[in-house]
Short mmCIF file of C-alpha atoms in Angstrom, two decimals:
data_model
loop_
_atom_site.label_atom_id
_atom_site.label_comp_id
_atom_site.label_asym_id
_atom_site.label_seq_id
_atom_site.Cartn_x
_atom_site.Cartn_y
_atom_site.Cartn_z
CA MET A 1 14.90 -49.46 -33.10
CA HIS A 2 11.90 -49.46 -35.12
CA ARG A 3 10.10 -50.44 -38.40
CA GLY A 4 7.12 -48.96 -40.19
CA GLY A 5 4.13 -51.22 -41.71
CA THR A 6 0.45 -51.35 -42.61
CA THR A 7 -0.46 -52.43 -39.17
CA GLU A 8 -0.76 -50.70 -35.80
CA PRO A 9 2.65 -50.96 -34.25
CA ILE A 10 3.75 -53.26 -31.35
CA VAL A 11 5.68 -51.11 -28.76
CA PHE A 12 8.24 -53.11 -26.90
CA LEU A 13 9.28 -52.10 -23.27
CA HIS A 14 12.26 -53.84 -21.77
CA GLY A 15 12.70 -54.83 -18.16
CA PHE A 16 14.93 -53.58 -15.36
CA GLY A 17 18.64 -54.15 -16.00
CA THR A 18 17.96 -54.86 -19.61
CA SER A 19 17.67 -53.20 -22.87
CA LYS A 20 15.94 -52.74 -26.18
CA GLU A 21 18.05 -55.48 -27.74
CA ASP A 22 15.95 -57.95 -25.94
CA TYR A 23 13.63 -57.62 -28.65
CA THR A 24 15.82 -57.31 -31.68
CA ASP A 25 14.82 -61.09 -32.81
CA ILE A 26 11.66 -59.67 -33.92
CA THR A 27 13.27 -58.74 -37.23
CA GLN A 28 14.16 -62.51 -37.81
CA ARG A 29 10.90 -64.01 -37.07
CA HIS A 30 8.65 -64.67 -40.32
CA ASP A 31 5.37 -64.41 -38.04
CA PHE A 32 6.18 -60.76 -37.57
CA ALA A 33 7.33 -59.89 -41.00
CA ASP A 34 4.59 -57.35 -41.57
CA ARG A 35 4.59 -55.76 -38.23
CA ALA A 36 5.43 -52.28 -37.44
CA PHE A 37 7.19 -52.08 -34.24
CA LEU A 38 9.15 -49.58 -31.68
CA ALA A 39 11.53 -50.57 -29.20
CA TYR A 40 13.67 -48.19 -27.13
CA ASP A 41 16.07 -47.99 -24.15
CA LEU A 42 14.06 -46.81 -20.90
CA PRO A 43 15.89 -43.70 -19.37
CA GLY A 44 18.89 -44.63 -17.22
CA CYS A 45 19.04 -48.03 -19.15
CA GLY A 46 21.07 -49.27 -22.15
CA ALA A 47 22.46 -46.38 -24.56
CA THR A 48 20.54 -43.68 -22.96
CA GLU A 49 21.80 -40.55 -21.15
CA CYS A 50 20.20 -38.44 -18.49
CA ALA A 51 21.44 -35.24 -16.80
CA ASP A 52 19.60 -36.15 -13.41
CA LEU A 53 19.58 -39.90 -12.91
CA GLY A 54 18.11 -39.29 -9.37
CA ALA A 55 14.83 -38.04 -11.06
CA ILE A 56 14.01 -41.25 -12.76
CA ASP A 57 11.08 -43.25 -11.41
CA VAL A 58 8.20 -45.31 -12.88
CA PRO A 59 6.06 -42.10 -13.52
CA PHE A 60 9.02 -40.77 -15.33
CA LEU A 61 9.26 -43.66 -17.46
CA VAL A 62 5.56 -43.44 -18.53
CA ASP A 63 5.96 -39.64 -19.55
CA THR A 64 8.89 -40.74 -21.47
CA ALA A 65 6.85 -43.68 -23.09
CA ARG A 66 4.11 -41.11 -23.99
CA ALA A 67 6.79 -38.65 -25.36
CA MET A 68 8.27 -41.37 -27.61
CA LEU A 69 4.90 -42.26 -28.81
CA ASP A 70 4.00 -38.89 -29.80
CA ARG A 71 7.41 -37.96 -31.29
CA ALA A 72 7.18 -41.24 -33.75
CA GLY A 73 3.49 -40.22 -34.75
CA ILE A 74 2.17 -43.36 -33.15
CA GLY A 75 -1.62 -43.01 -32.05
CA ARG A 76 -2.92 -46.53 -31.17
CA TYR A 77 -0.57 -49.67 -30.48
CA HIS A 78 -0.08 -52.90 -29.06
CA VAL A 79 2.38 -53.18 -26.21
CA VAL A 80 4.60 -55.75 -24.94
CA GLY A 81 6.32 -55.15 -21.74
CA HIS A 82 8.62 -57.30 -19.49
CA SER A 83 9.13 -56.77 -15.73
CA LEU A 84 9.68 -52.76 -15.34
CA GLY A 85 8.49 -52.37 -18.95
CA GLY A 86 5.19 -54.45 -18.06
CA LEU A 87 4.71 -52.02 -14.99
CA THR A 88 5.34 -48.82 -17.32
CA ALA A 89 3.06 -50.32 -19.91
CA LEU A 90 0.16 -50.88 -17.37
CA LEU A 91 0.18 -47.33 -16.04
CA LEU A 92 0.54 -45.96 -19.73
CA ALA A 93 -2.37 -47.96 -20.59
CA HIS A 94 -4.32 -46.94 -17.73
CA ARG A 95 -3.58 -43.22 -18.39
CA GLU A 96 -4.78 -43.36 -22.01
CA PRO A 97 -6.53 -46.41 -22.47
CA GLY A 98 -7.93 -45.42 -25.83
CA ARG A 99 -4.58 -45.56 -27.64
CA VAL A 100 -3.74 -49.28 -26.31
CA LEU A 101 -5.28 -52.10 -28.48
CA SER A 102 -3.64 -55.21 -26.61
CA PHE A 103 -1.24 -55.85 -24.04
CA VAL A 104 1.28 -58.78 -23.52
CA ASN A 105 2.59 -58.51 -20.13
CA ILE A 106 5.62 -60.57 -19.53
CA LYS A 107 6.07 -61.10 -15.67
CA GLY A 108 5.28 -57.46 -14.95
CA THR A 109 4.71 -56.09 -11.48
CA LEU A 110 1.14 -56.56 -10.32
CA ALA A 111 1.37 -57.33 -6.54
CA PRO A 112 3.76 -56.91 -3.38
CA GLU A 113 4.84 -60.53 -3.98
CA ASP A 114 6.42 -59.59 -7.22
CA CYS A 115 9.17 -57.14 -5.64
CA ALA A 116 10.06 -59.12 -2.51
CA PRO A 117 14.02 -59.21 -3.27
CA THR A 118 13.88 -55.41 -4.31
CA ARG A 119 12.27 -54.76 -0.88
CA GLN A 120 15.17 -56.66 0.84
CA VAL A 121 17.89 -54.68 -0.95
CA LEU A 122 16.36 -51.43 -0.48
CA ALA A 123 15.53 -52.30 3.50
CA GLN A 124 19.27 -53.21 4.00
CA GLN A 125 21.34 -50.71 6.23
CA GLU A 126 24.83 -51.80 5.06
CA PRO A 127 27.26 -49.10 4.23
CA ARG A 128 27.75 -50.48 0.72
CA ASP A 129 26.14 -48.69 -2.20
CA LEU A 130 22.84 -49.75 -3.39
CA PHE A 131 24.23 -50.71 -6.85
CA THR A 132 26.53 -53.07 -5.22
CA ARG A 133 23.90 -54.62 -2.91
CA PHE A 134 21.60 -55.25 -6.04
CA ILE A 135 24.53 -56.78 -8.22
CA GLU A 136 25.38 -59.24 -5.33
CA GLY A 137 21.74 -60.20 -4.85
CA ALA A 138 21.47 -60.75 -8.66
CA ARG A 139 24.59 -62.81 -8.61
CA ARG A 140 23.51 -65.11 -5.95
CA GLY A 141 20.28 -65.94 -7.75
CA GLU A 142 19.70 -69.40 -8.66
CA GLY A 143 16.81 -68.87 -11.39
CA TYR A 144 17.04 -69.53 -15.08
CA SER A 145 19.35 -67.03 -16.84
CA SER A 146 20.36 -65.38 -13.45
CA GLY A 147 24.11 -65.44 -14.41
CA LEU A 148 23.50 -63.92 -17.94
CA TYR A 149 21.37 -61.19 -16.15
CA PHE A 150 23.84 -60.53 -13.41
CA SER A 151 26.64 -60.09 -16.06
CA ASN A 152 24.67 -57.49 -18.09
CA LEU A 153 23.65 -55.26 -15.11
CA PRO A 154 26.74 -53.05 -15.11
CA HIS A 155 26.51 -52.26 -18.84
CA LYS A 156 22.59 -51.89 -18.76
CA ILE A 157 21.61 -49.66 -16.08
CA ARG A 158 23.23 -46.46 -14.62
CA PRO A 159 23.98 -46.80 -10.66
CA GLY A 160 22.38 -43.42 -10.02
CA ALA A 161 19.02 -44.50 -11.71
CA LEU A 162 18.81 -47.58 -9.17
CA HIS A 163 17.26 -45.96 -6.15
CA GLY A 164 14.51 -43.95 -7.60
CA ILE A 165 13.30 -46.81 -9.79
CA LEU A 166 13.48 -49.59 -7.37
CA ARG A 167 11.68 -47.45 -4.77
CA SER A 168 8.89 -46.30 -7.16
CA VAL A 169 8.20 -49.95 -8.05
CA VAL A 170 7.91 -51.03 -4.45
CA GLU A 171 5.51 -48.04 -3.72
CA LEU A 172 3.35 -48.88 -6.73
CA ALA A 173 3.36 -52.70 -5.88
CA ASP A 174 1.96 -51.88 -2.27
CA HIS A 175 -0.20 -49.03 -3.07
CA GLY A 176 -0.84 -48.74 -6.75
CA ASP A 177 -3.81 -51.09 -7.10
CA LEU A 178 -2.02 -52.90 -9.98
CA LEU A 179 -3.75 -55.88 -10.29
CA ASN A 180 -7.12 -54.29 -10.50
CA LYS A 181 -5.80 -51.68 -13.13
CA PHE A 182 -4.67 -54.74 -15.18
CA LEU A 183 -7.90 -56.44 -15.04
CA ALA A 184 -10.06 -53.32 -15.75
CA LEU A 185 -8.15 -52.72 -19.07
CA PRO A 186 -10.98 -53.43 -21.75
CA ILE A 187 -8.38 -54.84 -24.13
CA PRO A 188 -7.17 -58.35 -25.09
CA LYS A 189 -4.41 -59.43 -22.46
CA MET A 190 -1.84 -62.03 -22.05
CA TYR A 191 0.20 -62.66 -18.86
CA LEU A 192 3.30 -64.55 -19.84
CA TYR A 193 5.73 -65.76 -17.44
CA GLY A 194 8.23 -68.69 -16.72
CA GLU A 195 7.65 -71.70 -15.00
CA ASP A 196 9.68 -70.77 -12.00
CA CYS A 197 6.82 -68.04 -11.42
CA ALA A 198 3.77 -70.53 -11.70
CA SER A 199 3.25 -70.16 -7.94
CA LEU A 200 2.15 -66.55 -8.17
CA SER A 201 -1.17 -65.98 -6.11
CA TYR A 202 -2.67 -63.88 -8.58
CA LEU A 203 -2.49 -66.29 -11.69
CA PRO A 204 -5.83 -67.80 -10.76
CA SER A 205 -7.58 -64.50 -10.66
CA LEU A 206 -5.98 -63.32 -14.04
CA ASP A 207 -7.61 -66.55 -15.45
CA ALA A 208 -10.89 -66.19 -13.96
CA ASN A 209 -11.01 -62.57 -15.56
CA GLY A 210 -10.35 -63.51 -19.10
CA VAL A 211 -6.52 -62.95 -19.12
CA GLU A 212 -4.82 -65.48 -21.46
CA LEU A 213 -2.03 -67.19 -19.44
CA ALA A 214 1.28 -68.39 -21.16
CA GLU A 215 3.56 -70.33 -19.16
CA ILE A 216 6.92 -70.75 -20.65
CA PRO A 217 8.89 -73.95 -19.65
CA HIS A 218 12.55 -73.89 -18.72
CA SER A 219 12.42 -70.41 -17.63
CA GLY A 220 11.73 -67.92 -14.75
CA HIS A 221 11.67 -64.29 -14.55
CA LEU A 222 13.49 -63.72 -17.82
CA PRO A 223 11.83 -65.88 -20.45
CA MET A 224 13.17 -63.84 -23.39
CA TYR A 225 16.75 -64.88 -22.32
CA SER A 226 16.08 -68.59 -20.98
CA ASN A 227 13.61 -69.73 -23.67
CA PRO A 228 13.21 -67.23 -26.42
CA VAL A 229 12.00 -69.55 -29.04
CA ALA A 230 9.00 -70.52 -26.87
CA THR A 231 8.55 -66.87 -25.83
CA TRP A 232 8.38 -65.67 -29.16
CA LYS A 233 6.06 -68.36 -30.39
CA ARG A 234 3.65 -67.41 -27.71
CA ILE A 235 3.49 -63.90 -28.46
CA ALA A 236 3.29 -64.41 -32.14
CA ALA A 237 0.31 -66.95 -31.49
CA PHE A 238 -1.39 -64.09 -29.36
CA TYR A 239 -1.34 -61.79 -32.29
CA ALA A 240 -2.05 -64.66 -34.93
CA GLY A 241 -5.55 -64.67 -36.52
CA ASP A 242 -7.82 -61.72 -36.45
CA ILE A 243 -6.97 -60.08 -33.10
CA SER A 244 -9.15 -57.17 -34.13
CA GLN A 245 -12.28 -59.54 -33.33
CA ARG A 246 -11.09 -59.72 -29.68
CA ILE A 247 -10.98 -55.88 -29.37
CA PRO A 248 -14.19 -53.81 -28.60
CA ALA A 249 -15.67 -52.60 -31.91
CA ALA A 250 -15.14 -49.06 -30.82
CA ARG A 251 -11.42 -49.36 -30.45
CA ARG A 252 -10.73 -51.10 -33.66
CA TRP A 253 -8.48 -49.43 -36.12
#
């Protein structure tokens, strides 16, 4: 899903177990009327096909994002990434910092605490397959929009892609120095999260290092689902005015 325009595009990366349709409302919002954008399904998710689902991990998602950008002829861009998409966007920006102009990180993985449920699922030694255990864990969730998320899972992600992605996320959370990578990006950054996630230990560090914090009421890990109006308003506010004045001069278009 894409649209051209006179501005540098916003590239949207969806989260684990969701799809590009998370962002289709951008076409309904007047505050994004002139914005070029690109949104696509991550490999193993949504409408994609992959010959070797077991080969999919986060580095593969980063390579795919780079290939998508190159195929679309996109040089510099703004990026919005949720959850797994936020992690993918972070590593993409770290790899090619000269191409990314700003970053809206929607509850992307930055520390080991972000993937505690995933770690528990991977550690279980039960005979049931990983996909079944993951869905059962999501079904028991009590957070905002957990029911909607659970009902979507069988249609939004291929079972064969599950283990490689989850294992990779946990490894990066534990050993990838993600928080420092995020803080080191020399671009305007916003970390957007639901009120259920307000106890994250690294939020004060983000605030102290100039990252704009956006807490969305009546939501948790999935603010795009549980409070889409407030979420879009905060993203629009981030881009409102002259964002180019917040980008180092050498990086402006």
